[in-house]
Amino acid sequence: MGEQNSGYKHYVAGLISGVSMVIVGHPFDTVKVKLQKHNTDANGFKYRSGFHCTTRILKTEGIKGLYRGATPSFVGMAFESSLLFGIYSQTKQALQGGDHNRKPESHIIIPSAAFAGSIISFILCPSELVKCRMQIQGTDSLVPTSRKYSGPLNCAIQTVKTEGVSGLFRGGVTTLMREAIGNAVFFRIGIISGGLSGIAFWSAVLPLDVAKTIIQTTPDKNLTKNPFVLLRSIYRRSGVRGCYTGLGPTVSRAFPANAAAIVTFEAASKLLGITRD
């Protein structure tokens, strides 16, 4: 009875979880995006490491530089996390056939998580596109001054004006693949540890994330949107290392941010009186 009446509570707990994840993880994400944009480009400035990128941001922009693009990230992650945990929980319950006392197994966890990840990709794609475009405008920006955005809303409006509404969904297929695969891994491992599940998520899908960043931030409208064609080009130029650009800050972010998300979700669930399987 309590489980069936607590459906909305999963969404509330997920929303709170998403906010905590951004607070902890956004600075790492900014470094990751800058590395992916700069260090996979054939020309332009290159960072020696994630630490080098971080120090340059702090030196030229201060701590606020690490939170560049945080507004769309807060909005996107709050809704994304809310829907992710909510859809995952309800899909899992449906696949269990009403038997809430049985511990969920892989054949229930994996499709539930992949389905939830696919759904939330439609929210994540536009919010991450705006976030990424804001993040690359700071230190060592490759973006001409005349094309810089004054804020997240201006970025979204200008994108729609120049590319249409579909422009906000550039990289959508890549985002969907990343989220479906990554969350299947995240929730399967998440039974063991929130931190380890985050590392597993990004280890599985980082090449797709590299491709997504390039697709969403390039000014070249003729650039292929096929992530595998892009990754083949990066591999030829930089090898496997190029396909995993940003691995350092991503792994550094994964444990604290995803652990914070899981811990916050569990704490919120307890406060909301959600019955756990």
Short mmCIF file of the C-alpha atoms (twelve columns), coordinates in Angstrom:
data_MODEL
# 
_entry.id   MODEL 
# 
loop_
_atom_site.group_PDB 
_atom_site.id 
_atom_site.type_symbol 
_atom_site.label_atom_id 
_atom_site.label_alt_id 
_atom_site.label_comp_id 
_atom_site.label_asym_id 
_atom_site.label_seq_id 
_atom_site.Cartn_x 
_atom_site.Cartn_y 
_atom_site.Cartn_z 
_atom_site.pdbx_PDB_model_num 
ATOM 1   C CA . MET A 1   0.000  0.000  0.000   1 
ATOM 2   C CA . GLY A 2   2.703  2.456  1.115   1 
ATOM 3   C CA . GLU A 3   4.875  1.579  -1.885  1 
ATOM 4   C CA . GLN A 4   2.098  2.183  -4.378  1 
ATOM 5   C CA . ASN A 5   1.206  5.534  -2.841  1 
ATOM 6   C CA . SER A 6   4.790  6.771  -2.758  1 
ATOM 7   C CA . GLY A 7   5.358  7.050  -6.523  1 
ATOM 8   C CA . TYR A 8   5.684  10.855 -6.533  1 
ATOM 9   C CA . LYS A 9   8.096  10.700 -3.594  1 
ATOM 10  C CA . HIS A 10  10.673 8.944  -5.767  1 
ATOM 11  C CA . TYR A 11  10.605 11.980 -8.079  1 
ATOM 12  C CA . VAL A 12  11.008 14.411 -5.149  1 
ATOM 13  C CA . ALA A 13  13.917 12.423 -3.726  1 
ATOM 14  C CA . GLY A 14  15.496 12.276 -7.190  1 
ATOM 15  C CA . LEU A 15  15.207 16.049 -7.637  1 
ATOM 16  C CA . ILE A 16  17.001 16.677 -4.327  1 
ATOM 17  C CA . SER A 17  19.614 14.119 -5.340  1 
ATOM 18  C CA . GLY A 18  20.237 15.929 -8.643  1 
ATOM 19  C CA . VAL A 19  20.851 19.268 -6.939  1 
ATOM 20  C CA . SER A 20  23.445 17.747 -4.609  1 
ATOM 21  C CA . MET A 21  25.152 16.100 -7.571  1 
ATOM 22  C CA . VAL A 22  25.595 19.427 -9.400  1 
ATOM 23  C CA . ILE A 23  26.915 21.214 -6.304  1 
ATOM 24  C CA . VAL A 24  29.609 18.580 -5.854  1 
ATOM 25  C CA . GLY A 25  30.343 17.699 -9.464  1 
ATOM 26  C CA . HIS A 26  29.986 20.792 -11.675 1 
ATOM 27  C CA . PRO A 27  33.562 22.125 -11.264 1 
ATOM 28  C CA . PHE A 28  34.929 18.752 -12.417 1 
ATOM 29  C CA . ASP A 29  32.489 18.804 -15.333 1 
ATOM 30  C CA . THR A 30  33.692 22.242 -16.465 1 
ATOM 31  C CA . VAL A 31  37.279 20.981 -16.604 1 
ATOM 32  C CA . LYS A 32  36.158 17.857 -18.466 1 
ATOM 33  C CA . VAL A 33  34.276 19.850 -21.122 1 
ATOM 34  C CA . LYS A 34  37.201 22.242 -21.672 1 
ATOM 35  C CA . LEU A 35  39.604 19.332 -22.108 1 
ATOM 36  C CA . GLN A 36  37.246 17.627 -24.542 1 
ATOM 37  C CA . LYS A 37  36.811 20.799 -26.600 1 
ATOM 38  C CA . HIS A 38  40.437 21.958 -26.667 1 
ATOM 39  C CA . ASN A 39  42.479 18.767 -26.596 1 
ATOM 40  C CA . THR A 40  40.564 16.985 -29.384 1 
ATOM 41  C CA . ASP A 41  40.752 19.969 -31.725 1 
ATOM 42  C CA . ALA A 42  43.381 19.776 -34.439 1 
ATOM 43  C CA . ASN A 43  44.451 23.372 -33.786 1 
ATOM 44  C CA . GLY A 44  44.394 25.832 -30.908 1 
ATOM 45  C CA . PHE A 45  45.357 25.791 -27.259 1 
ATOM 46  C CA . LYS A 46  45.975 22.444 -25.516 1 
ATOM 47  C CA . TYR A 47  45.911 21.749 -21.788 1 
ATOM 48  C CA . ARG A 48  48.665 19.587 -20.334 1 
ATOM 49  C CA . SER A 49  46.305 17.980 -17.827 1 
ATOM 50  C CA . GLY A 50  43.116 18.448 -15.841 1 
ATOM 51  C CA . PHE A 51  45.145 20.132 -13.096 1 
ATOM 52  C CA . HIS A 52  46.649 22.577 -15.611 1 
ATOM 53  C CA . CYS A 53  43.161 23.427 -16.876 1 
ATOM 54  C CA . THR A 54  41.850 23.925 -13.325 1 
ATOM 55  C CA . THR A 55  44.677 26.243 -12.305 1 
ATOM 56  C CA . ARG A 56  44.218 28.392 -15.431 1 
ATOM 57  C CA . ILE A 57  40.501 28.750 -14.717 1 
ATOM 58  C CA . LEU A 58  41.112 29.696 -11.082 1 
ATOM 59  C CA . LYS A 59  43.860 32.144 -12.037 1 
ATOM 60  C CA . THR A 60  41.873 33.982 -14.721 1 
ATOM 61  C CA . GLU A 61  38.248 33.600 -13.589 1 
ATOM 62  C CA . GLY A 62  38.300 32.556 -9.962  1 
ATOM 63  C CA . ILE A 63  36.032 29.921 -8.423  1 
ATOM 64  C CA . LYS A 64  33.034 31.199 -10.418 1 
ATOM 65  C CA . GLY A 65  34.802 30.037 -13.578 1 
ATOM 66  C CA . LEU A 66  34.477 26.447 -12.398 1 
ATOM 67  C CA . TYR A 67  30.719 26.943 -12.065 1 
ATOM 68  C CA . ARG A 68  30.295 28.471 -15.519 1 
ATOM 69  C CA . GLY A 69  27.147 26.980 -17.079 1 
ATOM 70  C CA . ALA A 70  25.885 25.824 -13.680 1 
ATOM 71  C CA . THR A 71  22.385 27.311 -14.098 1 
ATOM 72  C CA . PRO A 72  21.267 25.025 -16.940 1 
ATOM 73  C CA . SER A 73  23.080 22.202 -15.183 1 
ATOM 74  C CA . PHE A 74  21.068 22.765 -11.983 1 
ATOM 75  C CA . VAL A 75  17.793 22.873 -13.914 1 
ATOM 76  C CA . GLY A 76  18.651 19.946 -16.159 1 
ATOM 77  C CA . MET A 77  20.102 17.695 -13.466 1 
ATOM 78  C CA . ALA A 78  17.304 18.420 -10.988 1 
ATOM 79  C CA . PHE A 79  14.628 17.338 -13.469 1 
ATOM 80  C CA . GLU A 80  16.823 14.615 -14.960 1 
ATOM 81  C CA . SER A 81  17.590 13.040 -11.609 1 
ATOM 82  C CA . SER A 82  13.978 13.360 -10.502 1 
ATOM 83  C CA . LEU A 83  12.724 11.573 -13.623 1 
ATOM 84  C CA . LEU A 84  15.586 9.067  -13.664 1 
ATOM 85  C CA . PHE A 85  14.988 7.754  -10.155 1 
ATOM 86  C CA . GLY A 86  11.215 8.021  -10.481 1 
ATOM 87  C CA . ILE A 87  10.921 6.239  -13.848 1 
ATOM 88  C CA . TYR A 88  13.512 3.652  -12.837 1 
ATOM 89  C CA . SER A 89  11.682 2.843  -9.585  1 
ATOM 90  C CA . GLN A 90  8.258  2.581  -11.216 1 
ATOM 91  C CA . THR A 91  9.512  0.582  -14.211 1 
ATOM 92  C CA . LYS A 92  11.329 -1.781 -11.870 1 
ATOM 93  C CA . GLN A 93  8.148  -2.276 -9.829  1 
ATOM 94  C CA . ALA A 94  6.143  -2.979 -12.991 1 
ATOM 95  C CA . LEU A 95  8.652  -5.584 -14.206 1 
ATOM 96  C CA . GLN A 96  8.604  -7.242 -10.789 1 
ATOM 97  C CA . GLY A 97  4.904  -7.846 -11.283 1 
ATOM 98  C CA . GLY A 98  3.871  -6.322 -7.977  1 
ATOM 99  C CA . ASP A 99  6.238  -8.470 -5.926  1 
ATOM 100 C CA . HIS A 100 7.944  -5.652 -4.007  1 
ATOM 101 C CA . ASN A 101 9.504  -7.986 -1.455  1 
ATOM 102 C CA . ARG A 102 11.673 -9.767 -4.022  1 
ATOM 103 C CA . LYS A 103 15.156 -8.325 -4.481  1 
ATOM 104 C CA . PRO A 104 15.433 -6.987 -8.070  1 
ATOM 105 C CA . GLU A 105 17.755 -8.945 -10.366 1 
ATOM 106 C CA . SER A 106 19.853 -7.909 -13.361 1 
ATOM 107 C CA . HIS A 107 17.149 -8.744 -15.925 1 
ATOM 108 C CA . ILE A 108 14.905 -6.218 -14.124 1 
ATOM 109 C CA . ILE A 109 17.475 -3.579 -13.144 1 
ATOM 110 C CA . ILE A 110 19.186 -3.235 -16.542 1 
ATOM 111 C CA . PRO A 111 16.118 -2.669 -18.789 1 
ATOM 112 C CA . SER A 112 14.505 -0.418 -16.157 1 
ATOM 113 C CA . ALA A 113 17.617 1.750  -15.966 1 
ATOM 114 C CA . ALA A 114 18.165 1.802  -19.740 1 
ATOM 115 C CA . PHE A 115 14.552 2.855  -20.308 1 
ATOM 116 C CA . ALA A 116 14.790 5.599  -17.677 1 
ATOM 117 C CA . GLY A 117 18.082 6.803  -19.183 1 
ATOM 118 C CA . SER A 118 16.548 6.953  -22.667 1 
ATOM 119 C CA . ILE A 119 13.630 9.079  -21.443 1 
ATOM 120 C CA . ILE A 120 15.725 11.599 -19.494 1 
ATOM 121 C CA . SER A 121 18.086 12.096 -22.459 1 
ATOM 122 C CA . PHE A 122 15.411 14.310 -24.043 1 
ATOM 123 C CA . ILE A 123 15.729 16.717 -21.088 1 
ATOM 124 C CA . LEU A 124 19.475 16.403 -20.719 1 
ATOM 125 C CA . CYS A 125 20.330 17.100 -24.356 1 
ATOM 126 C CA . PRO A 126 19.173 20.772 -24.554 1 
ATOM 127 C CA . SER A 127 20.312 21.592 -20.999 1 
ATOM 128 C CA . GLU A 128 23.748 20.069 -21.622 1 
ATOM 129 C CA . LEU A 129 24.059 21.804 -24.987 1 
ATOM 130 C CA . VAL A 130 23.564 25.195 -23.295 1 
ATOM 131 C CA . LYS A 131 25.837 24.174 -20.416 1 
ATOM 132 C CA . CYS A 132 28.656 23.073 -22.710 1 
ATOM 133 C CA . ARG A 133 28.450 26.187 -24.879 1 
ATOM 134 C CA . MET A 134 28.645 28.375 -21.768 1 
ATOM 135 C CA . GLN A 135 31.535 26.376 -20.325 1 
ATOM 136 C CA . ILE A 136 33.798 26.739 -23.370 1 
ATOM 137 C CA . GLN A 137 33.494 30.542 -23.334 1 
ATOM 138 C CA . GLY A 138 35.823 31.090 -20.395 1 
ATOM 139 C CA . THR A 139 39.576 30.653 -20.150 1 
ATOM 140 C CA . ASP A 140 41.393 30.082 -23.466 1 
ATOM 141 C CA . SER A 141 38.080 30.223 -25.326 1 
ATOM 142 C CA . LEU A 142 38.007 29.125 -28.948 1 
ATOM 143 C CA . VAL A 143 34.772 31.087 -29.374 1 
ATOM 144 C CA . PRO A 144 35.143 34.532 -31.082 1 
ATOM 145 C CA . THR A 145 34.134 37.405 -28.785 1 
ATOM 146 C CA . SER A 146 31.407 38.450 -31.219 1 
ATOM 147 C CA . ARG A 147 29.699 35.077 -30.832 1 
ATOM 148 C CA . LYS A 148 29.796 34.779 -27.055 1 
ATOM 149 C CA . TYR A 149 26.563 34.423 -25.114 1 
ATOM 150 C CA . SER A 150 25.614 36.750 -22.265 1 
ATOM 151 C CA . GLY A 151 23.971 33.961 -20.286 1 
ATOM 152 C CA . PRO A 152 22.210 30.581 -20.507 1 
ATOM 153 C CA . LEU A 153 18.892 32.068 -21.666 1 
ATOM 154 C CA . ASN A 154 20.637 34.128 -24.349 1 
ATOM 155 C CA . CYS A 155 22.471 30.980 -25.453 1 
ATOM 156 C CA . ALA A 156 19.204 29.050 -25.795 1 
ATOM 157 C CA . ILE A 157 17.482 31.892 -27.660 1 
ATOM 158 C CA . GLN A 158 20.383 32.438 -30.061 1 
ATOM 159 C CA . THR A 159 20.603 28.706 -30.731 1 
ATOM 160 C CA . VAL A 160 16.919 28.583 -31.672 1 
ATOM 161 C CA . LYS A 161 17.290 31.708 -33.857 1 
ATOM 162 C CA . THR A 162 20.255 30.362 -35.802 1 
ATOM 163 C CA . GLU A 163 19.568 26.615 -35.797 1 
ATOM 164 C CA . GLY A 164 15.872 26.288 -35.057 1 
ATOM 165 C CA . VAL A 165 14.362 24.347 -32.167 1 
ATOM 166 C CA . SER A 166 16.099 21.216 -33.440 1 
ATOM 167 C CA . GLY A 167 19.405 22.965 -32.702 1 
ATOM 168 C CA . LEU A 168 18.777 22.501 -28.998 1 
ATOM 169 C CA . PHE A 169 18.701 18.758 -29.613 1 
ATOM 170 C CA . ARG A 170 21.985 18.578 -31.500 1 
ATOM 171 C CA . GLY A 171 23.766 15.468 -30.240 1 
ATOM 172 C CA . GLY A 172 20.477 13.925 -29.119 1 
ATOM 173 C CA . VAL A 173 21.153 10.423 -30.428 1 
ATOM 174 C CA . THR A 174 24.576 10.378 -28.788 1 
ATOM 175 C CA . THR A 175 23.074 11.611 -25.508 1 
ATOM 176 C CA . LEU A 176 20.412 8.889  -25.636 1 
ATOM 177 C CA . MET A 177 23.006 6.161  -26.185 1 
ATOM 178 C CA . ARG A 178 25.200 7.526  -23.402 1 
ATOM 179 C CA . GLU A 179 22.337 7.665  -20.918 1 
ATOM 180 C CA . ALA A 180 20.790 4.286  -21.776 1 
ATOM 181 C CA . ILE A 181 24.101 2.415  -21.594 1 
ATOM 182 C CA . GLY A 182 25.537 4.428  -18.712 1 
ATOM 183 C CA . ASN A 183 22.503 4.154  -16.450 1 
ATOM 184 C CA . ALA A 184 22.165 0.419  -17.052 1 
ATOM 185 C CA . VAL A 185 25.714 0.128  -15.697 1 
ATOM 186 C CA . PHE A 186 25.114 2.767  -12.974 1 
ATOM 187 C CA . PHE A 187 22.100 1.096  -11.388 1 
ATOM 188 C CA . ARG A 188 23.497 -2.443 -11.689 1 
ATOM 189 C CA . ILE A 189 26.682 -1.398 -9.858  1 
ATOM 190 C CA . GLY A 190 24.795 1.146  -7.738  1 
ATOM 191 C CA . ILE A 191 23.450 -1.723 -5.662  1 
ATOM 192 C CA . ILE A 192 27.034 -2.004 -4.387  1 
ATOM 193 C CA . SER A 193 28.238 1.591  -4.232  1 
ATOM 194 C CA . GLY A 194 27.134 4.978  -5.521  1 
ATOM 195 C CA . GLY A 195 30.720 6.079  -6.069  1 
ATOM 196 C CA . LEU A 196 31.777 2.948  -7.918  1 
ATOM 197 C CA . SER A 197 28.647 3.085  -10.060 1 
ATOM 198 C CA . GLY A 198 29.546 6.612  -11.153 1 
ATOM 199 C CA . ILE A 199 33.031 5.530  -12.181 1 
ATOM 200 C CA . ALA A 200 31.566 2.548  -14.047 1 
ATOM 201 C CA . PHE A 201 29.048 4.813  -15.816 1 
ATOM 202 C CA . TRP A 202 31.702 7.144  -17.220 1 
ATOM 203 C CA . SER A 203 34.222 4.408  -18.001 1 
ATOM 204 C CA . ALA A 204 31.572 2.808  -20.208 1 
ATOM 205 C CA . VAL A 205 30.396 5.921  -22.051 1 
ATOM 206 C CA . LEU A 206 33.139 8.581  -21.960 1 
ATOM 207 C CA . PRO A 207 33.983 8.255  -25.684 1 
ATOM 208 C CA . LEU A 208 30.318 8.980  -26.468 1 
ATOM 209 C CA . ASP A 209 30.496 11.993 -24.149 1 
ATOM 210 C CA . VAL A 210 33.601 13.278 -25.956 1 
ATOM 211 C CA . ALA A 211 31.725 13.029 -29.262 1 
ATOM 212 C CA . LYS A 212 28.650 14.725 -27.748 1 
ATOM 213 C CA . THR A 213 30.686 17.693 -26.510 1 
ATOM 214 C CA . ILE A 214 32.220 18.211 -29.946 1 
ATOM 215 C CA . ILE A 215 28.867 17.866 -31.739 1 
ATOM 216 C CA . GLN A 216 27.149 20.336 -29.392 1 
ATOM 217 C CA . THR A 217 29.869 22.997 -29.297 1 
ATOM 218 C CA . THR A 218 31.193 23.111 -32.862 1 
ATOM 219 C CA . PRO A 219 30.150 26.135 -34.953 1 
ATOM 220 C CA . ASP A 220 30.469 23.975 -38.095 1 
ATOM 221 C CA . LYS A 221 26.918 22.990 -39.075 1 
ATOM 222 C CA . ASN A 222 28.277 20.528 -41.645 1 
ATOM 223 C CA . LEU A 223 30.214 18.494 -39.082 1 
ATOM 224 C CA . THR A 224 28.944 14.932 -38.897 1 
ATOM 225 C CA . LYS A 225 26.580 14.170 -36.024 1 
ATOM 226 C CA . ASN A 226 27.525 10.495 -36.141 1 
ATOM 227 C CA . PRO A 227 29.501 9.901  -32.915 1 
ATOM 228 C CA . PHE A 228 31.319 6.877  -34.326 1 
ATOM 229 C CA . VAL A 229 32.619 8.799  -37.355 1 
ATOM 230 C CA . LEU A 230 33.887 11.533 -35.013 1 
ATOM 231 C CA . LEU A 231 35.514 9.037  -32.671 1 
ATOM 232 C CA . ARG A 232 37.215 7.316  -35.606 1 
ATOM 233 C CA . SER A 233 38.702 10.677 -36.613 1 
ATOM 234 C CA . ILE A 234 39.861 11.380 -33.048 1 
ATOM 235 C CA . TYR A 235 41.337 7.882  -32.780 1 
ATOM 236 C CA . ARG A 236 43.344 8.334  -35.966 1 
ATOM 237 C CA . ARG A 237 44.717 11.649 -34.663 1 
ATOM 238 C CA . SER A 238 45.207 10.891 -30.965 1 
ATOM 239 C CA . GLY A 239 44.610 7.181  -30.397 1 
ATOM 240 C CA . VAL A 240 42.532 5.694  -27.577 1 
ATOM 241 C CA . ARG A 241 43.730 8.456  -25.262 1 
ATOM 242 C CA . GLY A 242 41.961 11.031 -27.429 1 
ATOM 243 C CA . CYS A 243 38.684 9.113  -27.194 1 
ATOM 244 C CA . TYR A 244 38.974 9.237  -23.407 1 
ATOM 245 C CA . THR A 245 39.849 12.938 -23.166 1 
ATOM 246 C CA . GLY A 246 38.724 14.273 -19.794 1 
ATOM 247 C CA . LEU A 247 39.021 10.898 -18.049 1 
ATOM 248 C CA . GLY A 248 40.948 12.362 -15.086 1 
ATOM 249 C CA . PRO A 249 38.408 14.988 -13.968 1 
ATOM 250 C CA . THR A 250 35.556 12.642 -14.921 1 
ATOM 251 C CA . VAL A 251 36.755 9.858  -12.617 1 
ATOM 252 C CA . SER A 252 37.637 12.422 -9.933  1 
ATOM 253 C CA . ARG A 253 34.083 13.773 -10.187 1 
ATOM 254 C CA . ALA A 254 32.358 10.412 -10.457 1 
ATOM 255 C CA . PHE A 255 32.979 9.131  -6.955  1 
ATOM 256 C CA . PRO A 256 32.055 12.190 -4.854  1 
ATOM 257 C CA . ALA A 257 29.233 13.406 -7.134  1 
ATOM 258 C CA . ASN A 258 27.516 10.055 -7.633  1 
ATOM 259 C CA . ALA A 259 28.074 9.026  -4.037  1 
ATOM 260 C CA . ALA A 260 26.454 12.329 -3.007  1 
ATOM 261 C CA . ALA A 261 23.533 11.587 -5.333  1 
ATOM 262 C CA . ILE A 262 22.950 8.105  -3.933  1 
ATOM 263 C CA . VAL A 263 23.386 9.174  -0.290  1 
ATOM 264 C CA . THR A 264 21.085 12.173 -0.767  1 
ATOM 265 C CA . PHE A 265 18.470 10.030 -2.513  1 
ATOM 266 C CA . GLU A 266 18.539 7.457  0.281   1 
ATOM 267 C CA . ALA A 267 18.345 10.153 2.969   1 
ATOM 268 C CA . ALA A 268 15.471 11.916 1.190   1 
ATOM 269 C CA . SER A 269 13.692 8.587  0.716   1 
ATOM 270 C CA . LYS A 270 13.931 7.884  4.413   1 
ATOM 271 C CA . LEU A 271 12.612 11.348 5.320   1 
ATOM 272 C CA . LEU A 272 9.764  10.970 2.825   1 
ATOM 273 C CA . GLY A 273 8.886  7.541  4.172   1 
ATOM 274 C CA . ILE A 274 9.542  5.655  0.943   1 
ATOM 275 C CA . THR A 275 9.489  1.888  1.406   1 
ATOM 276 C CA . ARG A 276 12.654 0.442  -0.091  1 
ATOM 277 C CA . ASP A 277 12.810 -2.863 -1.894  1 
# 
